[in-house]
mmCIF file of C-alpha atoms in Angstrom:
data_model
loop_
_atom_site.group_PDB
_atom_site.id
_atom_site.type_symbol
_atom_site.label_atom_id
_atom_site.label_comp_id
_atom_site.label_asym_id
_atom_site.label_seq_id
_atom_site.Cartn_x
_atom_site.Cartn_y
_atom_site.Cartn_z
ATOM 1 C CA MET C 216 124.181 -15.405 -6.888
ATOM 2 C CA ARG C 217 124.733 -19.021 -4.296
ATOM 3 C CA GLY C 218 121.606 -20.210 -5.333
ATOM 4 C CA GLU C 219 122.785 -20.316 -9.050
ATOM 5 C CA ALA C 220 126.187 -21.860 -7.530
ATOM 6 C CA ALA C 221 124.744 -24.590 -5.882
ATOM 7 C CA HIS C 222 123.137 -25.592 -8.738
ATOM 8 C CA LEU C 223 126.305 -26.089 -11.130
ATOM 9 C CA THR C 224 128.372 -29.122 -10.699
ATOM 10 C CA VAL C 225 132.312 -28.547 -11.623
ATOM 11 C CA VAL C 226 132.229 -29.827 -14.967
ATOM 12 C CA GLN C 227 129.205 -27.615 -15.525
ATOM 13 C CA ALA C 228 130.921 -24.789 -14.095
ATOM 14 C CA ARG C 229 134.162 -25.508 -15.945
ATOM 15 C CA ALA C 230 132.301 -25.579 -19.385
ATOM 16 C CA LEU C 231 130.911 -22.193 -18.482
ATOM 17 C CA LEU C 232 134.402 -20.668 -18.436
ATOM 18 C CA GLY C 233 135.925 -22.327 -21.439
ATOM 19 C CA LEU C 234 138.128 -25.151 -19.434
ATOM 20 C CA ASP C 235 138.939 -28.225 -20.107
ATOM 21 C CA GLY C 236 140.263 -29.044 -16.907
ATOM 22 C CA ALA C 237 141.080 -28.340 -13.669
ATOM 23 C CA ALA C 238 142.563 -24.237 -13.425
ATOM 24 C CA HIS C 239 143.680 -22.991 -10.229
ATOM 25 C CA GLY C 240 145.045 -19.006 -9.363
ATOM 26 C CA ALA C 241 146.231 -16.434 -11.917
ATOM 27 C CA GLU C 242 144.813 -19.262 -15.042
ATOM 28 C CA LEU C 243 141.359 -20.045 -13.098
ATOM 29 C CA THR C 244 140.938 -16.202 -13.057
ATOM 30 C CA ALA C 245 141.665 -14.968 -16.814
ATOM 31 C CA ALA C 246 139.334 -18.028 -17.768
ATOM 32 C CA PHE C 247 136.612 -16.344 -15.541
ATOM 33 C CA ARG C 248 137.357 -12.542 -16.948
ATOM 34 C CA ARG C 249 137.183 -14.126 -20.862
ATOM 35 C CA ALA C 250 133.660 -15.705 -20.262
ATOM 36 C CA VAL C 251 132.411 -12.653 -18.043
ATOM 37 C CA LYS C 252 133.162 -10.607 -20.123
ATOM 38 C CA ALA C 253 131.564 -12.328 -23.752
ATOM 39 C CA ALA C 254 128.569 -12.623 -21.703
ATOM 40 C CA ARG C 255 128.370 -8.826 -20.566
ATOM 41 C CA PRO C 256 125.027 -8.186 -21.308
ATOM 42 C CA ASP C 257 124.921 -5.060 -22.534
ATOM 43 C CA LEU C 258 127.699 -6.134 -25.479
ATOM 44 C CA PRO C 259 126.237 -8.213 -28.661
ATOM 45 C CA GLY C 260 125.653 -11.785 -28.075
ATOM 46 C CA GLY C 261 126.094 -11.815 -23.880
ATOM 47 C CA ASP C 262 122.749 -12.404 -22.206
ATOM 48 C CA GLU C 263 121.813 -11.881 -18.454
ATOM 49 C CA TRP C 264 120.950 -15.575 -17.751
ATOM 50 C CA THR C 265 124.600 -16.415 -18.954
ATOM 51 C CA PHE C 266 126.006 -13.838 -17.081
ATOM 52 C CA ARG C 267 124.813 -14.576 -13.591
ATOM 53 C CA ARG C 268 126.205 -18.498 -14.394
ATOM 54 C CA VAL C 269 129.374 -17.968 -15.559
ATOM 55 C CA ILE C 270 129.708 -15.876 -12.476
ATOM 56 C CA ALA C 271 128.271 -18.737 -10.338
ATOM 57 C CA ALA C 272 130.614 -21.131 -11.985
ATOM 58 C CA HIS C 273 133.609 -18.804 -11.211
ATOM 59 C CA GLU C 274 132.452 -19.062 -7.277
ATOM 60 C CA VAL C 275 132.226 -23.136 -7.540
ATOM 61 C CA LEU C 276 135.703 -23.341 -8.884
ATOM 62 C CA ARG C 277 137.114 -20.651 -6.767
ATOM 63 C CA ARG C 278 135.818 -22.915 -3.575
ATOM 64 C CA LEU C 279 138.013 -25.861 -5.121
ATOM 65 C CA ASP C 280 140.875 -23.247 -5.521
ATOM 66 C CA GLY C 281 140.855 -22.440 -1.678
ATOM 67 C CA PRO C 282 142.693 -24.213 1.079
ATOM 68 C CA LEU C 283 141.551 -27.204 2.412
ATOM 69 C CA ALA C 284 141.942 -26.651 5.689
ATOM 70 C CA LEU C 285 142.252 -23.499 8.393
ATOM 71 C CA PRO C 286 145.616 -22.756 8.705
ATOM 72 C CA ALA C 287 147.861 -23.836 11.653
ATOM 73 C CA PRO C 288 147.928 -21.939 14.686
ATOM 74 C CA ASP C 289 150.942 -19.507 14.751
ATOM 75 C CA VAL C 290 152.476 -21.030 18.384
ATOM 76 C CA ARG C 291 155.520 -19.009 19.291
ATOM 77 C CA GLN C 292 158.178 -21.199 20.445
ATOM 78 C CA PRO C 293 160.560 -20.387 23.453
ATOM 79 C CA ALA C 294 163.729 -19.099 22.831
ATOM 80 C CA PRO C 295 166.886 -21.489 22.700
ATOM 81 C CA ALA C 296 168.654 -21.730 25.825
ATOM 82 C CA THR C 297 172.052 -19.769 25.189
ATOM 83 C CA LEU C 298 174.955 -19.780 27.560
ATOM 84 C CA ALA C 299 176.976 -16.009 26.506
ATOM 85 C CA ILE C 300 180.477 -15.764 27.035
ATOM 86 C CA THR C 301 182.902 -13.352 26.983
ATOM 87 C CA PRO C 302 185.998 -13.897 24.549
ATOM 88 C CA MET C 303 188.680 -14.495 27.581
ATOM 89 C CA GLN C 304 186.094 -17.208 29.463
ATOM 90 C CA ALA C 305 185.904 -19.062 25.347
ATOM 91 C CA LEU C 306 190.028 -18.775 25.762
ATOM 92 C CA LEU C 307 190.361 -20.134 28.599
ATOM 93 C CA GLY C 308 187.101 -22.106 29.871
ATOM 94 C CA GLY C 309 184.836 -21.909 33.100
ATOM 95 C CA GLU C 310 181.980 -22.158 34.730
ATOM 96 C CA THR C 311 179.169 -20.421 35.101
ATOM 97 C CA VAL C 312 174.889 -20.680 35.740
ATOM 98 C CA VAL C 313 172.250 -20.403 33.209
ATOM 99 C CA ARG C 314 168.778 -20.485 33.007
ATOM 100 C CA SER C 315 166.375 -22.292 31.332
ATOM 101 C CA GLY C 316 162.463 -23.693 31.865
ATOM 102 C CA GLY C 317 162.908 -21.720 35.099
ATOM 103 C CA LYS C 318 165.344 -24.054 36.770
ATOM 104 C CA ARG C 319 169.127 -22.310 37.179
ATOM 105 C CA LEU C 320 171.736 -25.102 35.351
ATOM 106 C CA ARG C 321 175.351 -25.006 36.504
ATOM 107 C CA ALA C 322 177.022 -25.320 33.523
ATOM 108 C CA LYS C 323 181.053 -26.430 32.597
ATOM 109 C CA TYR C 324 182.449 -25.768 29.048
ATOM 110 C CA ALA C 325 186.335 -26.272 28.157
ATOM 111 C CA PRO C 326 188.434 -23.876 26.096
ATOM 112 C CA GLY C 327 187.949 -23.140 22.384
ATOM 113 C CA LEU C 328 184.204 -22.699 22.204
ATOM 114 C CA ARG C 329 182.982 -20.479 19.232
ATOM 115 C CA THR C 330 179.317 -18.591 18.729
ATOM 116 C CA GLY C 331 177.389 -21.322 16.790
ATOM 117 C CA ASP C 332 178.419 -24.407 19.008
ATOM 118 C CA ARG C 333 176.055 -26.549 21.251
ATOM 119 C CA LEU C 334 177.075 -27.522 25.212
ATOM 120 C CA ARG C 335 175.315 -30.357 25.891
ATOM 121 C CA LEU C 336 173.842 -30.451 29.302
ATOM 122 C CA LYS C 337 173.638 -34.371 30.226
ATOM 123 C CA GLY C 338 169.773 -34.738 31.586
ATOM 124 C CA ALA C 339 168.955 -30.981 32.118
ATOM 125 C CA GLY C 340 166.338 -30.776 29.820
ATOM 126 C CA ARG C 341 162.465 -31.063 30.238
ATOM 127 C CA ASP C 342 161.651 -34.757 31.359
ATOM 128 C CA GLY C 343 165.353 -36.088 31.859
ATOM 129 C CA VAL C 344 166.537 -35.197 28.729
ATOM 130 C CA ASP C 345 169.849 -33.810 27.139
ATOM 131 C CA LEU C 346 169.452 -29.935 27.133
ATOM 132 C CA TYR C 347 171.308 -28.448 24.368
ATOM 133 C CA LEU C 348 172.999 -24.760 24.834
ATOM 134 C CA ALA C 349 173.431 -22.593 22.038
ATOM 135 C CA VAL C 350 176.712 -20.753 22.282
ATOM 136 C CA VAL C 351 177.304 -16.565 22.037
ATOM 137 C CA ILE C 352 180.635 -15.110 22.594
ATOM 138 C CA ARG C 353 179.918 -11.927 23.348
ATOM 139 C CA GLY C 354 182.404 -8.889 22.633
ATOM 140 C CA CYS C 355 183.941 -7.435 25.991
ATOM 141 C CA GLY C 356 185.736 -4.308 26.243
ATOM 142 C CA ALA C 357 188.170 -3.748 23.200
ATOM 143 C CA LEU C 358 188.138 -7.617 22.813
ATOM 144 C CA SER C 359 186.005 -9.564 20.423
ATOM 145 C CA ALA C 360 185.841 -12.707 18.795
ATOM 146 C CA VAL C 361 184.926 -13.770 15.342
ATOM 147 C CA GLY C 362 185.191 -17.241 13.856
ATOM 148 C CA ASP C 363 188.436 -18.499 15.344
ATOM 149 C CA ASP C 364 189.950 -15.216 15.843
ATOM 150 C CA LEU C 365 190.135 -12.420 18.198
ATOM 151 C CA HIS C 366 189.828 -8.810 17.527
ATOM 152 C CA MET C 367 191.114 -6.413 19.347
ATOM 153 C CA SER C 368 192.457 -2.498 19.255
ATOM 154 C CA ALA C 369 195.829 -0.617 20.810
ATOM 155 C CA PRO C 370 196.985 2.883 20.677
ATOM 156 C CA VAL C 371 200.333 3.473 18.753
ATOM 157 C CA THR C 372 201.849 7.151 18.586
ATOM 158 C CA ARG C 373 201.417 9.317 15.446
ATOM 159 C CA GLN C 374 205.218 9.312 15.605
ATOM 160 C CA GLN C 375 205.856 5.522 16.279
ATOM 161 C CA LEU C 376 203.790 5.126 12.619
ATOM 162 C CA ARG C 377 205.501 7.586 11.352
ATOM 163 C CA ASP C 378 209.549 6.433 12.103
ATOM 164 C CA GLY C 379 208.302 2.076 12.301
ATOM 165 C CA GLY C 380 210.116 -0.014 14.341
ATOM 166 C CA ARG C 381 209.580 -2.667 16.886
ATOM 167 C CA ILE C 382 205.900 -1.440 19.380
ATOM 168 C CA GLU C 383 204.965 -3.984 22.084
ATOM 169 C CA ILE C 384 201.071 -5.063 22.340
ATOM 170 C CA ALA C 385 199.393 -5.891 25.090
ATOM 171 C CA THR C 386 197.735 -9.232 24.672
ATOM 172 C CA HIS C 387 196.118 -11.634 27.253
ATOM 173 C CA ALA C 388 199.168 -13.392 26.533
ATOM 174 C CA GLY C 389 201.047 -10.639 27.930
ATOM 175 C CA PRO C 390 202.847 -8.185 26.042
ATOM 176 C CA ARG C 391 204.238 -9.211 22.699
ATOM 177 C CA SER C 392 206.376 -7.531 19.643
ATOM 178 C CA ALA C 393 205.165 -6.244 16.232
ATOM 179 C CA TRP C 394 207.062 -4.498 13.477
ATOM 180 C CA LEU C 395 205.975 -1.201 11.667
ATOM 181 C CA VAL C 396 207.069 -0.212 8.455
ATOM 182 C CA PRO C 397 207.553 3.613 8.033
ATOM 183 C CA ASP C 398 204.902 5.661 6.870
ATOM 184 C CA HIS C 399 203.114 2.614 6.110
ATOM 185 C CA PRO C 400 199.106 3.249 5.853
ATOM 186 C CA THR C 401 198.437 -0.248 7.444
ATOM 187 C CA LEU C 402 196.428 -0.236 10.456
ATOM 188 C CA ARG C 403 195.801 -3.560 11.081
ATOM 189 C CA LEU C 404 197.983 -6.414 12.443
ATOM 190 C CA ARG C 405 198.259 -10.211 12.568
ATOM 191 C CA LEU C 406 199.871 -11.949 16.123
ATOM 192 C CA ARG C 407 200.322 -15.652 15.061
ATOM 193 C CA ASP C 408 198.504 -18.817 17.163
ATOM 194 C CA LEU C 409 196.975 -16.351 20.148
ATOM 195 C CA GLY C 410 193.535 -16.867 18.636
ATOM 196 C CA LEU C 411 191.232 -19.118 20.518
ATOM 197 C CA PRO C 412 192.347 -22.922 21.219
ATOM 198 C CA PRO C 413 191.821 -25.462 18.415
ATOM 199 C CA ARG C 414 188.804 -27.322 19.173
ATOM 200 C CA GLY C 415 187.498 -30.583 17.302
ATOM 201 C CA ASN C 416 188.489 -29.731 13.667
ATOM 202 C CA ARG C 417 188.690 -25.815 13.929
ATOM 203 C CA ARG C 418 191.872 -24.935 13.800
ATOM 204 C CA ARG C 419 193.932 -22.113 16.581
ATOM 205 C CA GLY C 420 193.044 -18.932 15.769
ATOM 206 C CA HIS C 421 194.622 -15.622 15.462
ATOM 207 C CA PRO C 422 194.266 -12.211 17.357
ATOM 208 C CA PHE C 423 194.573 -9.266 14.762
ATOM 209 C CA VAL C 424 195.040 -6.175 16.350
ATOM 210 C CA THR C 425 193.278 -2.699 14.991
ATOM 211 C CA LEU C 426 196.025 -0.104 15.866
ATOM 212 C CA SER C 427 194.533 3.574 16.939
ATOM 213 C CA PRO C 428 197.032 6.549 16.817
ATOM 214 C CA VAL C 429 196.845 8.842 19.211
ATOM 215 C CA GLU C 430 198.475 12.200 20.271
ATOM 216 C CA ASP C 431 202.436 11.417 20.297
ATOM 217 C CA ALA C 432 204.193 10.433 23.662
ATOM 218 C CA PRO C 433 206.428 13.339 25.150
ATOM 219 C CA THR C 434 209.684 12.594 24.786
ATOM 220 C CA ALA C 435 211.929 11.711 28.237
ATOM 221 C CA THR C 436 213.529 14.704 28.363
ATOM 222 C CA ALA C 437 209.707 16.394 28.536
ATOM 223 C CA ASP C 438 208.379 14.521 30.857
ATOM 224 C CA LEU C 439 211.589 15.040 32.722
ATOM 225 C CA ARG C 440 210.752 18.697 32.067
ATOM 226 C CA ALA C 441 207.192 18.708 33.147
ATOM 227 C CA ARG C 442 207.833 16.662 36.151
ATOM 228 C CA PHE C 443 210.521 19.331 37.553
ATOM 229 C CA ALA C 444 208.431 22.159 37.079
ATOM 230 C CA ARG C 445 204.973 20.529 38.993
ATOM 231 C CA ASP C 446 207.187 19.647 41.669
ATOM 232 C CA TRP C 447 209.320 22.669 42.109
ATOM 233 C CA THR C 448 206.162 25.592 41.858
ATOM 234 C CA PRO C 449 206.349 27.809 44.828
ATOM 235 C CA GLU C 450 204.086 26.537 46.309
ATOM 236 C CA ARG C 451 205.610 23.693 47.029
ATOM 237 C CA ARG C 452 208.401 24.977 48.198
ATOM 238 C CA ALA C 453 207.273 26.883 50.245
ATOM 239 C CA ALA C 454 205.511 23.661 51.974
#
């Protein structure tokens, strides 16, 4: 079959498949199926010589339809250097050491970095070019950063949720007050202007607090009784 294909020109091959011009992919396959079916020697009107030439013609045109060059080798690119910081470091700025290209580099950064920002280290790259670090803010404990905003959780007793009123929430900037509506199903609060600081065209963010219900705290009287029972056991009095 390869010998017959070598004696066919592209024009002859297209004519054998009933094509007026170039054909590729599905169009070429459909033309070949029509032509090879019509040339089958076991069917009326077909003969072996034409059948073999149709197959050879398809081989000629299929070679033209294939890639003209070998695909580029899959070269794995090195992972970009990153600066991984905590939400508190993003709030306050700071200095850290990163590794890149087998080197330890000291990176200073101002407050207000966001995930997705790039920090430039002048002349720290290969051949003295600038190196850009991709910033990633990773959650730490109950505190995480999403965009401009901070997200945290805070405990609240079930009695406080039932009764409502003012509660105090411990934040990175100190205690902040919030007001609960009695028997309200909302367990998420926003404290204004305590998120990541403004940077460039980015606004100052807000902290969002998810309230985590806990068992009711004991009343002052119950707490006093528990302390009395603990401190005045027979063993302690004997001591």
